[in-house]
Amino acid sequence: MNSKASTLILLFILAVAAVIRVYFALRCTAVPGYSDMALYNAAALKGGFPTSLPPGYPLFLRAIYALFGTRNYTAVFVVQGLISALTVLLIYRVTSSVASRRAGLLAAAIAAVYPNLIVYNLTTLTDTIGVFFVMILLLILVAAIPERTRSILAAFAMFLGFTFRPVMVLFAPGVFLSIKKRWTFAVAAVVLLTPLIAFEMTVGKSFQRSAVAVYETYHPSLDGSQFINPDSTELRSDTLSSAVYLKAALANIAHNRWKAIDNIYYKVTVLFSRGWDTFVLEPIVGTGTLAYYVWAYAYLPVLVFGFIGMARLYGRGNRMLALPALSYAVLVVLFFLFKFRYRLPIEPVLIIYASMLLAGGRSRAAGFDEAAARTGTSAAPRWGGNRGIIAAIVLLALALRVYFAFACRTPVDSIEMETYNRLALKGGLGSAAAPVYPLFLRAIYSLCGAGNYTALFLAQGILSALAVVLLYAAVARLCGGTVGVIAAAICAVFPDFIRYNLKVGVESLSVFLVAALMAASTARIGERLRMFFVGALVALGVLIEPLLVCLAPGALLASRRRKLLLLVMMLALVPFVVVNTIRTQKIEPVYEAPVFGLGLGNYSGPGSFEHAIDAVYGNADGVMIKGWRLPDATARSERQRGSINAAVYSYAIVMLMGFVGLARYYRREHGAFALPVLLYIVLLVLFSYFRVRYRAPLEPVLVAYAALLLGGGCRAPAASQGES
């Protein structure tokens, strides 16, 4: 694209951005006379130098009121809309500096119509000005200027932003890490910010508000995003010194460690959730309208593509965007209350990375099979070099599973347990039940006695230990023995994989099946034989858990011999179809349709659009939540509760690392390895009522990519290196 054409397109985008913002500013009749909006209005109208709030925004409002009339909110909205349109230009300049003109235009186009950059213009809140100063800071960081000048200007931009939004200081650690003249920046920041911070600590109220926020975010009665009047707490006052609130916050953390972790977790979910500030949105667009849902969900695609773009494209050329945004997000989550609008300062960074990804940016990360892609050969795991390590890991996995099998005398009672026990003991199988797990139970009970759960837990534990070997084989073939060992080690101690063995349910067999499928898809055998094993395993999955039929689309898409794979799956299921047909005197594919748990129910009925969006979001949330809790956890000892919480959060850690690794390293060549499970999850999110147990097949894939992330993107060794 030539310079003239890109300039014309940019001018058009900026014109659209300005028109949209001015249009909504002129049409908006909402009166911002409540919450923080009322506080900023009051500070602007009070006269004198503002001390109850950061001084910049009240002075900004006062200047507009002086020019256009007191409480002329339309004038405020218009001015903020024009500043927001200028922010769109800054987003273009930053993106084109670190990527390309094409990516810059795409980023500007997204920002021009991005609801979150429009709706907050229609408030008397600092968000619009805050985002503007964030983009000024980022523009300085990417500009072609001398390093010393860059450091000083960055400190000055943070100082100006601090006068409007003190949280701008949370960008400082990322800025410090991303520039070359670090100590110049540090000295300049200290010189500029220290007088203002000292003023706020001694005269102003902003620092006290921040201290109260830290106290509130770790108060045991709250969840990290709610406000509470300190008058109603043990402090019994909202006028104490900042040191008192900070000391009380530290005491709450020390005495309620797991509650503090829960609060941090909740704030992270706010960072990643759809989210909106209802008190801002409802007066502007109403409730339950199409516009309401567009505004409410607009963040999610930017989050998803921005997250993937940051993971895949992060490198030396753009780290000055990622590191400040990450430092802000981490510090806000750790130390302050977290509201939906508090993530707005980093949303332009997500827009930039999303645009870089969509514009065709190439991944800077080494991925699976890079050596194989160059040489045309595939890698093999280093069985010889890692034999002792893998043996030790497998023995550890087996020892843990045997220990818990004997320690857990009975599983948690559930309807699922009663159903499987009844099917295993009554001697027949109905067409509405998947046969493999009841037959598995029947075999255990026949050998060891009915209701011998210890024997069942031991059998499932042995399969789980074998899954460690299979996962090692699959990962090692793709990216070398080191990453394979890391994956095996995680798999050996991962609490979910141990817990699944201690219940009457299909999760343990499902995890083993997926590990076997991953190993088969990467095995160094002929393509036809590989398709035979993959097809047979997918068919077996259907006979274990009907919903595992959703593995089939991904397996077919990743296969080069789709007809053969489909034929194998069909032939493997034919015997059961015949038996079902004879038993029921009617043709049934495998099971009755309701057992699949799949359908279009989310997309029908009154308000189907809104219902479908909420249902899909709720299902996706089921994939992302931290997971399970054991019953009666509150009645247990502190040590037991700590162990339970550690186990609960293990999934959150593996999930986060797994998705980062997946976003950073996934390539088309990984299709046979990961695509069946990924599409399985997508299909369940779209067409089912998702339950936490349905995500068990996803966990081996998450472990594999988490291992790759921890292994630093280790490359697969070439087959010519003589590994066997």
XYZ file of C-alpha atoms in Angstrom:
724
model
C 0.000 0.000 0.000
C 1.501 3.332 -1.035
C 1.798 6.322 1.249
C -0.932 8.383 -0.420
C -3.521 5.597 -0.227
C -2.741 4.827 3.408
C -2.984 8.525 4.293
C -6.419 8.783 2.693
C -7.611 5.653 4.500
C -6.251 6.978 7.786
C -8.003 10.317 7.323
C -11.246 8.497 6.612
C -10.851 6.343 9.749
C -10.129 9.402 11.885
C -13.139 11.206 10.433
C -15.350 8.216 11.233
C -13.927 8.058 14.767
C -14.598 11.768 15.339
C -18.103 11.654 13.854
C -19.104 8.645 15.957
C -17.814 10.218 19.151
C -19.334 13.636 18.531
C -22.640 12.053 17.489
C -22.922 10.087 20.724
C -21.756 13.101 22.731
C -24.515 15.267 21.280
C -27.142 12.553 21.670
C -26.234 11.529 25.223
C -28.632 12.850 27.845
C -27.241 10.902 30.792
C -26.374 13.090 33.769
C -23.141 11.914 35.471
C -24.277 12.897 38.943
C -23.416 9.735 40.868
C -20.434 7.599 41.898
C -16.962 8.964 41.123
C -18.483 11.114 38.392
C -20.254 13.198 41.036
C -17.043 13.448 43.060
C -15.092 14.839 40.109
C -17.902 17.298 39.378
C -17.929 18.470 42.965
C -14.144 18.911 42.994
C -14.309 20.893 39.730
C -17.025 23.214 41.061
C -15.602 23.691 44.522
C -12.870 26.154 43.613
C -9.282 26.227 44.766
C -6.695 23.543 44.108
C -8.285 20.079 44.278
C -7.015 17.943 47.153
C -9.713 15.307 47.570
C -8.919 13.749 44.174
C -6.042 13.771 41.672
C -5.956 17.402 40.572
C -5.676 17.033 36.805
C -9.195 15.967 35.891
C -11.094 18.425 38.155
C -9.021 21.230 36.641
C -9.786 19.868 33.164
C -13.533 19.912 33.927
C -13.251 23.379 35.441
C -11.661 24.691 32.256
C -14.479 23.263 30.107
C -17.135 24.663 32.433
C -15.418 28.060 32.301
C -15.582 28.045 28.490
C -18.988 26.439 27.894
C -20.949 26.831 31.092
C -21.194 25.082 34.447
C -22.337 21.448 34.270
C -22.324 21.566 30.479
C -21.874 17.822 30.184
C -22.377 17.843 26.438
C -19.313 20.046 26.061
C -17.345 17.624 28.278
C -18.482 14.672 26.181
C -17.585 16.408 22.906
C -14.119 17.448 24.085
C -13.416 13.977 25.429
C -14.700 12.489 22.178
C -12.232 14.578 20.185
C -9.415 13.554 22.542
C -10.466 9.935 22.027
C -10.344 10.446 18.238
C -6.813 11.789 18.667
C -6.045 8.632 20.653
C -7.030 6.628 17.564
C -4.323 8.511 15.634
C -1.792 7.696 18.347
C -2.759 4.021 18.153
C -2.072 4.119 14.408
C 1.323 5.759 14.891
C 2.414 3.300 17.574
C 1.257 0.245 15.627
C 2.818 1.322 12.347
C 6.089 2.014 14.191
C 6.395 -1.487 15.644
C 4.688 -3.440 12.856
C 3.492 -2.121 9.499
C 1.297 0.542 7.973
C -1.324 -2.109 7.238
C -1.418 -3.194 10.874
C -1.581 0.447 11.936
C -4.634 1.106 9.765
C -6.325 -2.013 11.091
C -5.613 -0.960 14.686
C -6.976 2.523 14.006
C -10.096 1.061 12.389
C -10.767 -1.172 15.402
C -10.125 1.665 17.839
C -12.398 4.003 15.867
C -15.463 1.843 16.524
C -14.350 0.064 19.710
C -17.195 0.633 22.198
C -15.030 0.948 25.311
C -13.156 3.860 23.726
C -16.503 5.552 23.059
C -18.692 4.918 26.082
C -16.318 6.374 28.674
C -16.229 9.652 26.757
C -19.813 10.091 27.940
C -18.853 10.287 31.618
C -17.032 12.626 33.931
C -14.410 9.994 34.657
C -10.675 10.048 33.989
C -10.623 7.037 31.662
C -10.529 8.886 28.330
C -7.689 11.157 29.441
C -5.912 8.218 31.044
C -5.904 6.208 27.803
C -4.672 9.282 25.926
C -1.645 9.605 28.224
C -0.975 5.866 27.987
C -0.739 6.223 24.214
C 1.500 9.297 24.572
C 3.784 7.182 26.756
C 3.825 4.305 24.270
C 4.452 6.662 21.357
C 7.493 8.020 23.180
C 8.735 4.479 23.799
C 8.578 3.535 20.094
C 9.654 6.891 18.624
C 12.964 7.233 16.770
C 14.574 9.590 19.282
C 17.791 9.472 21.368
C 17.578 7.072 24.278
C 18.275 9.697 26.930
C 15.534 11.908 25.520
C 13.176 8.926 25.417
C 13.779 8.175 29.101
C 13.137 11.763 30.198
C 10.042 12.196 28.028
C 8.636 8.877 29.256
C 9.018 10.045 32.860
C 7.353 13.361 31.977
C 4.418 11.584 30.274
C 3.955 9.448 33.365
C 4.022 12.584 35.523
C 1.282 14.251 33.465
C -0.771 11.073 33.458
C -0.279 10.735 37.212
C -1.975 14.094 37.801
C -5.108 12.628 36.192
C -4.793 8.961 37.132
C -2.228 8.044 39.784
C -2.306 4.412 38.604
C -0.171 5.582 35.660
C 2.767 5.001 37.988
C 2.076 1.254 37.682
C 3.420 1.382 34.126
C 6.828 2.384 35.510
C 8.312 -1.111 36.092
C 7.494 -2.166 32.522
C 8.883 1.074 31.114
C 12.031 0.616 33.189
C 12.568 -2.884 31.770
C 11.858 -1.911 28.165
C 14.206 1.061 27.680
C 17.979 1.263 27.499
C 18.675 4.308 29.663
C 16.943 2.830 32.672
C 18.532 4.857 35.422
C 17.978 8.096 33.539
C 14.294 7.240 33.459
C 14.312 6.247 37.131
C 15.971 9.485 38.239
C 13.683 11.609 36.062
C 10.594 9.791 37.361
C 11.677 10.245 40.981
C 12.419 13.946 40.474
C 9.068 14.586 38.780
C 6.779 12.348 40.822
C 8.187 12.672 44.340
C 6.861 16.222 44.998
C 3.382 15.290 43.755
C 3.332 12.017 45.693
C 4.531 13.843 48.818
C 1.767 16.428 48.355
C -0.847 13.679 48.009
C 0.462 11.910 51.096
C 0.436 15.007 53.291
C -2.306 17.303 51.932
C -4.281 15.461 49.296
C -6.606 12.492 49.706
C -5.594 10.426 46.670
C -2.917 8.483 48.491
C -5.327 7.771 51.334
C -7.904 6.570 48.782
C -5.261 4.228 47.374
C -4.420 2.906 50.845
C -8.113 2.313 51.539
C -8.364 0.482 48.202
C -5.529 -1.844 49.210
C -7.263 -2.443 52.544
C -10.568 -3.171 50.831
C -9.123 -5.510 48.233
C -7.836 -7.850 50.943
C -10.647 -7.500 53.432
C -11.884 -11.018 54.267
C -15.532 -10.060 53.678
C -14.945 -8.879 50.091
C -13.865 -10.436 46.806
C -11.327 -7.896 45.564
C -13.659 -5.796 43.430
C -16.165 -4.420 45.949
C -16.111 -1.257 47.978
C -16.803 -1.111 51.694
C -17.098 1.788 54.096
C -14.233 1.435 56.587
C -16.703 2.666 59.238
C -18.377 -0.755 59.039
C -15.121 -2.703 59.475
C -12.925 -3.376 62.472
C -11.172 -0.011 61.915
C -14.463 1.871 62.531
C -13.274 4.968 60.675
C -12.706 6.254 57.153
C -10.438 9.142 58.165
C -7.407 7.270 59.469
C -3.904 7.667 58.121
C -2.780 5.687 55.087
C -0.313 3.714 57.210
C -3.168 2.335 59.334
C -5.031 1.005 56.291
C -1.896 -0.520 54.793
C -0.973 -2.181 58.095
C -4.488 -3.594 58.412
C -4.310 -4.894 54.829
C -1.046 -6.722 55.565
C -2.592 -8.212 58.711
C -5.599 -9.440 56.736
C -3.303 -11.066 54.183
C -1.243 -12.748 56.912
C -4.301 -14.159 58.693
C -6.365 -15.005 55.606
C -3.825 -16.190 53.053
C -6.170 -18.316 50.975
C -8.847 -15.640 51.048
C -6.250 -13.183 49.754
C -5.397 -15.599 46.947
C -9.108 -15.974 46.199
C -9.393 -12.190 45.914
C -6.454 -12.056 43.507
C -7.981 -14.866 41.470
C -11.304 -13.054 41.310
C -9.618 -9.879 40.083
C -7.837 -11.854 37.379
C -11.206 -13.203 36.247
C -12.450 -9.616 35.986
C -9.435 -8.816 33.825
C -10.305 -11.685 31.475
C -14.109 -11.518 31.646
C -16.569 -9.787 29.321
C -17.451 -7.177 31.912
C -18.775 -3.675 31.837
C -19.460 -0.905 34.305
C -23.220 -1.119 34.629
C -23.513 2.300 36.233
C -21.833 3.766 33.145
C -23.439 1.646 30.463
C -27.096 1.423 31.442
C -27.859 5.185 31.458
C -26.339 5.436 27.982
C -27.656 2.401 26.072
C -30.304 0.958 28.385
C -30.609 -2.661 29.491
C -31.171 -5.778 27.387
C -30.861 -3.980 24.064
C -28.677 -5.064 21.167
C -26.415 -2.068 21.788
C -26.068 -3.161 25.401
C -24.814 -6.611 24.371
C -22.465 -5.181 21.743
C -20.911 -2.910 24.354
C -20.825 -5.635 26.981
C -19.088 -8.234 24.809
C -16.887 -6.005 22.643
C -13.900 -6.552 24.917
C -13.787 -10.321 24.428
C -12.619 -10.516 20.768
C -10.030 -7.823 21.460
C -8.901 -9.779 24.523
C -8.657 -13.095 22.652
C -6.852 -11.819 19.555
C -4.746 -9.395 21.575
C -3.685 -12.150 23.978
C -2.792 -14.493 21.110
C -1.004 -11.697 19.261
C 1.030 -10.745 22.319
C 1.956 -14.367 22.979
C 2.947 -15.120 19.379
C 4.504 -11.838 18.299
C 6.203 -10.612 21.462
C 9.813 -9.763 20.745
C 12.520 -7.164 21.145
C 10.844 -4.887 18.612
C 7.587 -4.550 20.536
C 8.363 -5.384 24.157
C 8.053 -1.670 25.020
C 4.308 -2.163 24.483
C 3.857 -5.467 26.292
C 5.994 -4.905 29.387
C 4.326 -1.650 30.564
C 0.868 -3.140 29.977
C 1.784 -6.325 31.843
C 3.309 -4.445 34.770
C 0.171 -2.302 35.066
C -2.136 -5.334 34.958
C -0.112 -7.343 37.475
C 0.252 -4.495 39.976
C -3.399 -3.457 39.786
C -4.470 -7.063 40.354
C -2.092 -7.457 43.287
C -2.624 -4.223 45.154
C -5.896 -2.519 44.285
C -9.583 -3.026 43.847
C -10.275 -4.084 40.299
C -13.217 -2.714 38.358
C -13.923 -3.333 34.713
C -12.861 0.140 33.649
C -9.504 -0.265 35.376
C -8.373 -2.489 32.510
C -9.126 0.211 29.910
C -5.536 1.598 29.928
C -4.209 -1.693 28.529
C -6.968 -2.282 25.983
C -5.243 -0.174 23.285
C -2.215 -2.474 23.664
C -4.470 -5.480 23.084
C -5.924 -3.745 20.020
C -2.406 -3.194 18.698
C -1.360 -6.824 19.138
C -4.677 -8.066 17.727
C -4.107 -5.908 14.645
C -0.549 -7.145 14.259
C -1.838 -10.721 14.383
C -4.719 -10.138 11.963
C -2.506 -8.189 9.583
C -0.337 -11.258 9.108
C 2.378 -10.759 11.690
C 4.763 -13.705 11.883
C 5.380 -15.484 15.143
C 8.746 -14.769 16.736
C 8.607 -17.966 18.776
C 10.120 -21.267 17.843
C 7.432 -23.896 17.650
C 6.967 -27.645 17.587
C 8.661 -29.570 14.842
C 10.752 -26.639 13.600
C 13.656 -28.917 12.773
C 11.325 -31.401 11.139
C 9.772 -28.626 9.070
C 13.199 -27.732 7.677
C 14.490 -31.227 7.116
C 11.295 -33.004 6.147
C 11.859 -35.572 8.881
C 10.212 -36.074 12.221
C 11.873 -36.239 15.581
C 11.945 -39.111 18.043
C 12.044 -38.977 21.818
C 15.378 -39.563 23.456
C 14.400 -42.788 25.166
C 18.000 -43.684 25.943
C 19.032 -40.364 27.406
C 15.832 -39.897 29.392
C 15.073 -43.496 30.355
C 16.166 -43.110 33.970
C 14.397 -39.775 34.447
C 11.166 -41.038 32.927
C 11.317 -44.211 35.005
C 11.689 -42.124 38.165
C 8.783 -39.842 37.157
C 6.525 -42.804 36.352
C 7.397 -44.476 39.669
C 6.591 -41.217 41.461
C 3.276 -40.981 39.595
C 2.441 -44.584 40.436
C 3.435 -44.163 44.097
C 1.210 -41.090 44.479
C -1.725 -42.832 42.865
C -1.305 -45.990 44.950
C -1.014 -43.943 48.139
C -4.203 -42.006 47.455
C -6.015 -45.171 46.318
C -5.454 -46.704 49.749
C -5.961 -43.415 51.597
C -9.344 -42.744 49.959
C -11.704 -45.490 51.137
C -14.882 -44.400 49.353
C -15.580 -41.964 46.517
C -17.852 -38.968 46.820
C -21.421 -40.153 46.406
C -23.110 -38.834 43.275
C -25.872 -39.658 40.808
C -23.166 -40.517 38.274
C -21.636 -43.048 40.691
C -25.008 -44.667 41.379
C -25.752 -44.954 37.668
C -22.443 -46.606 36.781
C -22.607 -48.984 39.728
C -26.126 -50.031 38.781
C -25.094 -50.652 35.166
C -22.002 -52.577 36.262
C -23.882 -54.821 38.704
C -27.192 -55.524 37.016
C -25.622 -57.591 34.245
C -26.973 -55.761 31.200
C -26.334 -52.531 29.365
C -29.041 -50.285 27.989
C -28.700 -48.389 24.740
C -28.698 -45.078 26.586
C -25.430 -45.840 28.363
C -21.873 -45.839 27.054
C -20.696 -49.435 27.624
C -16.954 -49.185 28.210
C -16.871 -47.749 31.727
C -19.633 -50.006 33.129
C -17.811 -53.011 31.633
C -14.561 -51.732 33.152
C -16.284 -51.502 36.546
C -17.800 -54.952 36.113
C -14.375 -56.445 35.434
C -12.930 -54.842 38.592
C -15.874 -55.905 40.739
C -15.787 -59.459 39.335
C -12.118 -59.839 40.217
C -12.018 -57.975 43.519
C -15.577 -57.876 44.804
C -18.532 -55.584 44.221
C -18.014 -52.130 45.651
C -14.259 -52.601 46.089
C -13.385 -48.998 45.407
C -9.753 -49.385 46.446
C -9.237 -51.861 43.614
C -11.014 -49.474 41.241
C -8.833 -46.559 42.325
C -5.712 -48.710 41.882
C -6.742 -49.780 38.368
C -7.520 -46.195 37.363
C -4.267 -45.057 38.956
C -2.278 -47.540 36.867
C -3.929 -46.212 33.702
C -3.134 -42.676 34.865
C 0.532 -43.591 35.353
C 0.592 -45.082 31.841
C -0.834 -41.781 30.573
C 2.352 -40.131 31.883
C 4.404 -42.336 29.550
C 2.086 -41.669 26.601
C 2.175 -37.938 27.128
C 5.962 -37.990 27.351
C 6.167 -39.922 24.089
C 3.830 -37.520 22.296
C 5.492 -34.309 23.484
C 9.046 -35.610 23.112
C 8.454 -36.568 19.493
C 7.331 -33.036 18.733
C 9.759 -30.863 20.625
C 12.478 -32.973 22.192
C 13.099 -34.951 25.325
C 13.520 -31.963 27.664
C 10.004 -30.674 27.100
C 8.708 -34.250 27.181
C 10.240 -34.747 30.619
C 8.667 -31.495 31.862
C 5.262 -32.607 30.543
C 5.630 -36.010 32.208
C 6.643 -34.407 35.512
C 3.617 -32.091 35.503
C 1.349 -34.981 34.550
C 2.740 -37.115 37.395
C 1.836 -34.657 40.155
C -1.091 -32.751 38.605
C -3.885 -32.984 41.219
C -6.690 -33.297 38.666
C -5.118 -36.424 37.178
C -4.872 -37.928 40.672
C -8.361 -36.870 41.732
C -9.991 -38.395 38.646
C -8.723 -41.812 39.770
C -10.545 -41.473 43.092
C -14.072 -41.281 41.737
C -16.532 -43.464 39.905
C -16.601 -41.646 36.593
C -15.163 -41.619 33.093
C -12.662 -38.771 33.538
C -9.690 -41.043 34.279
C -10.345 -43.140 31.166
C -10.927 -39.979 29.109
C -7.530 -38.547 30.094
C -5.838 -41.864 29.274
C -7.634 -41.975 25.922
C -6.546 -38.440 24.984
C -2.938 -39.180 25.970
C -3.074 -42.301 23.787
C -4.596 -40.270 20.939
C -1.817 -37.676 21.205
C 0.819 -40.421 21.197
C -0.780 -42.186 18.216
C -1.021 -38.956 16.233
C 2.736 -38.387 16.595
C 3.916 -42.001 16.305
C 6.608 -42.773 13.708
C 4.501 -45.244 11.771
C 2.894 -45.273 8.364
C 0.088 -42.836 7.694
C -2.502 -45.569 7.151
C -1.598 -47.357 10.361
C -1.663 -44.045 12.226
C -5.159 -43.321 10.889
C -6.246 -46.789 12.007
C -5.141 -46.143 15.578
C -6.538 -42.592 15.667
C -9.898 -43.703 14.268
C -10.117 -46.647 16.660
C -9.283 -44.416 19.636
C -11.889 -41.810 18.673
C -14.492 -44.571 18.332
C -13.439 -45.971 21.713
C -13.866 -42.478 23.158
C -17.478 -42.432 21.951
C -18.041 -45.719 23.774
C -16.489 -44.265 26.945
C -18.273 -40.908 26.948
C -20.708 -39.966 24.161
C -19.568 -36.344 24.148
C -16.137 -37.520 23.003
C -17.715 -37.823 19.567
C -16.654 -34.165 19.364
C -13.056 -35.392 18.980
C -13.946 -36.636 15.499
C -14.167 -33.279 13.623
C -10.687 -32.221 14.743
C -9.235 -35.639 13.914
C -10.787 -35.465 10.445
C -9.554 -31.919 9.793
C -6.005 -32.819 10.831
C -5.925 -36.009 8.773
C -4.529 -36.413 5.260
C -6.607 -39.571 4.774
C -10.012 -38.471 5.968
C -11.997 -41.167 4.173
C -9.864 -43.885 5.731
C -10.163 -42.323 9.184
C -13.918 -41.979 8.859
C -14.211 -45.584 7.663
C -12.222 -46.877 10.652
C -14.398 -44.925 13.103
C -17.591 -46.202 11.489
C -16.437 -49.817 11.386
C -15.331 -49.651 15.018
C -18.801 -48.503 16.050
C -20.792 -50.865 13.812
C -20.866 -53.797 16.278
C -22.390 -51.687 19.000
C -24.887 -50.155 16.575
C -25.971 -53.665 15.531
C -26.337 -54.803 19.139
C -28.320 -51.677 19.978
C -30.571 -52.149 16.970
C -31.324 -55.780 17.852
C -31.952 -54.918 21.498
C -34.254 -51.935 20.901
C -35.808 -53.067 17.603
C -34.979 -49.698 16.054
C -31.952 -48.195 14.391
C -29.886 -46.084 16.775
C -26.565 -44.593 15.616
C -24.910 -45.323 18.956
C -26.966 -43.672 21.682
C -30.156 -41.786 22.071
C -29.675 -38.163 21.048
C -30.192 -36.583 24.497
C -27.267 -38.524 25.905
C -24.885 -36.639 23.666
C -25.749 -33.452 25.507
C -25.435 -31.557 22.250
C -28.054 -29.455 20.518
C -29.210 -26.063 19.334
C -31.169 -25.213 22.464
C -28.930 -22.234 23.156
C -29.945 -20.672 19.849
C -33.728 -20.942 20.027
C -36.563 -19.409 22.000
C -37.388 -15.811 22.923
C -34.411 -13.496 23.118
C -32.378 -16.148 21.323
C -29.557 -13.797 20.352
C -28.955 -12.569 23.873
C -29.540 -16.032 25.326
C -27.066 -17.610 22.909
C -24.362 -15.071 23.712
C -24.793 -15.527 27.446
C -24.932 -19.328 27.146
C -21.759 -19.551 25.076
C -20.005 -17.146 27.433
C -21.111 -19.221 30.418
C -19.800 -22.390 28.783
C -16.460 -20.749 28.000
C -16.307 -19.601 31.603
C -16.632 -23.247 32.629
C -13.396 -23.990 30.768
C -11.565 -21.125 32.442
C -12.685 -21.277 36.079
C -10.235 -22.637 38.618
C -12.252 -25.779 39.076
C -13.418 -28.089 41.781
C -13.708 -28.162 45.545
C -14.003 -31.126 47.883
C -17.146 -31.231 50.055
C -17.078 -29.931 53.616
C -13.805 -28.084 53.012
C -14.684 -25.502 55.670
C -14.876 -28.217 58.333
C -11.351 -29.417 57.725
C -8.133 -28.382 59.430
C -6.128 -25.406 58.218
C -3.524 -27.742 56.744
C -6.168 -29.753 54.902
C -7.829 -26.594 53.589
C -4.440 -25.402 52.377
C -3.872 -28.670 50.519
C -7.338 -28.495 48.975
C -6.861 -24.910 47.825
C -3.422 -25.699 46.403
C -4.965 -28.532 44.411
C -7.838 -26.317 43.265
C -5.492 -23.639 41.985
C -3.248 -26.126 40.198
C -5.673 -26.198 37.283
C -5.674 -22.399 37.078
C -1.862 -22.384 36.858
C -1.687 -25.148 34.250
C -4.531 -23.563 32.303
C -2.857 -20.159 32.193
C 0.540 -21.533 31.174
C -1.095 -23.965 28.762
C -3.077 -21.311 26.936
C -0.070 -18.984 26.786
C 2.028 -21.827 25.395
C -0.740 -22.735 22.963
C -1.068 -19.159 21.749
C 2.689 -18.730 21.426
C 3.729 -22.032 19.845
C 0.761 -23.549 18.032
C 1.337 -24.116 14.328
C -0.573 -25.838 11.554
C 1.680 -28.875 11.904
C 0.285 -29.481 15.401
C -3.179 -30.275 14.097
C -3.112 -34.029 14.669
C -1.638 -33.469 18.137
C -3.980 -30.799 19.510
C -6.826 -30.047 17.099
C -9.144 -32.957 18.076
C -9.232 -31.827 21.701
C -9.400 -28.105 20.904
C -12.372 -28.583 18.581
C -13.958 -30.883 21.158
C -13.924 -27.999 23.638
C -15.148 -25.475 21.049
C -18.072 -27.678 20.044
C -19.098 -28.241 23.649
C -18.893 -24.514 24.363
C -21.090 -23.763 21.344
C -23.630 -26.559 21.554
C -23.884 -27.905 25.086
C -24.469 -27.050 28.692
C -20.845 -27.200 29.766
C -19.842 -28.917 32.993
C -16.446 -28.735 34.659
C -15.846 -32.479 34.221
C -16.177 -32.123 30.440
C -12.850 -30.330 30.274
C -10.828 -33.326 31.528
C -9.779 -34.288 27.948
C -8.395 -30.773 27.467
C -5.967 -31.031 30.365
C -3.305 -33.258 28.723
C -3.054 -30.727 25.879
C -2.738 -27.869 28.365
C -0.010 -29.779 30.204
C 1.863 -30.313 26.936
C 1.831 -26.638 25.990
C 2.607 -25.553 29.541
C 5.674 -27.807 29.358
C 6.667 -26.229 26.067
C 6.345 -22.770 27.599
C 8.454 -23.784 30.589
C 10.969 -25.417 28.256
C 11.482 -22.139 26.449
C 10.273 -23.356 23.083
C 12.795 -26.187 22.827
C 13.181 -27.349 19.255
C 12.642 -30.890 18.244
C 15.921 -32.674 17.517
C 16.388 -33.846 13.970
C 15.978 -37.553 13.332
C 19.416 -37.628 11.786
C 20.934 -37.124 15.237
C 20.635 -40.822 15.792
C 18.093 -40.902 18.583
C 16.167 -44.069 19.073
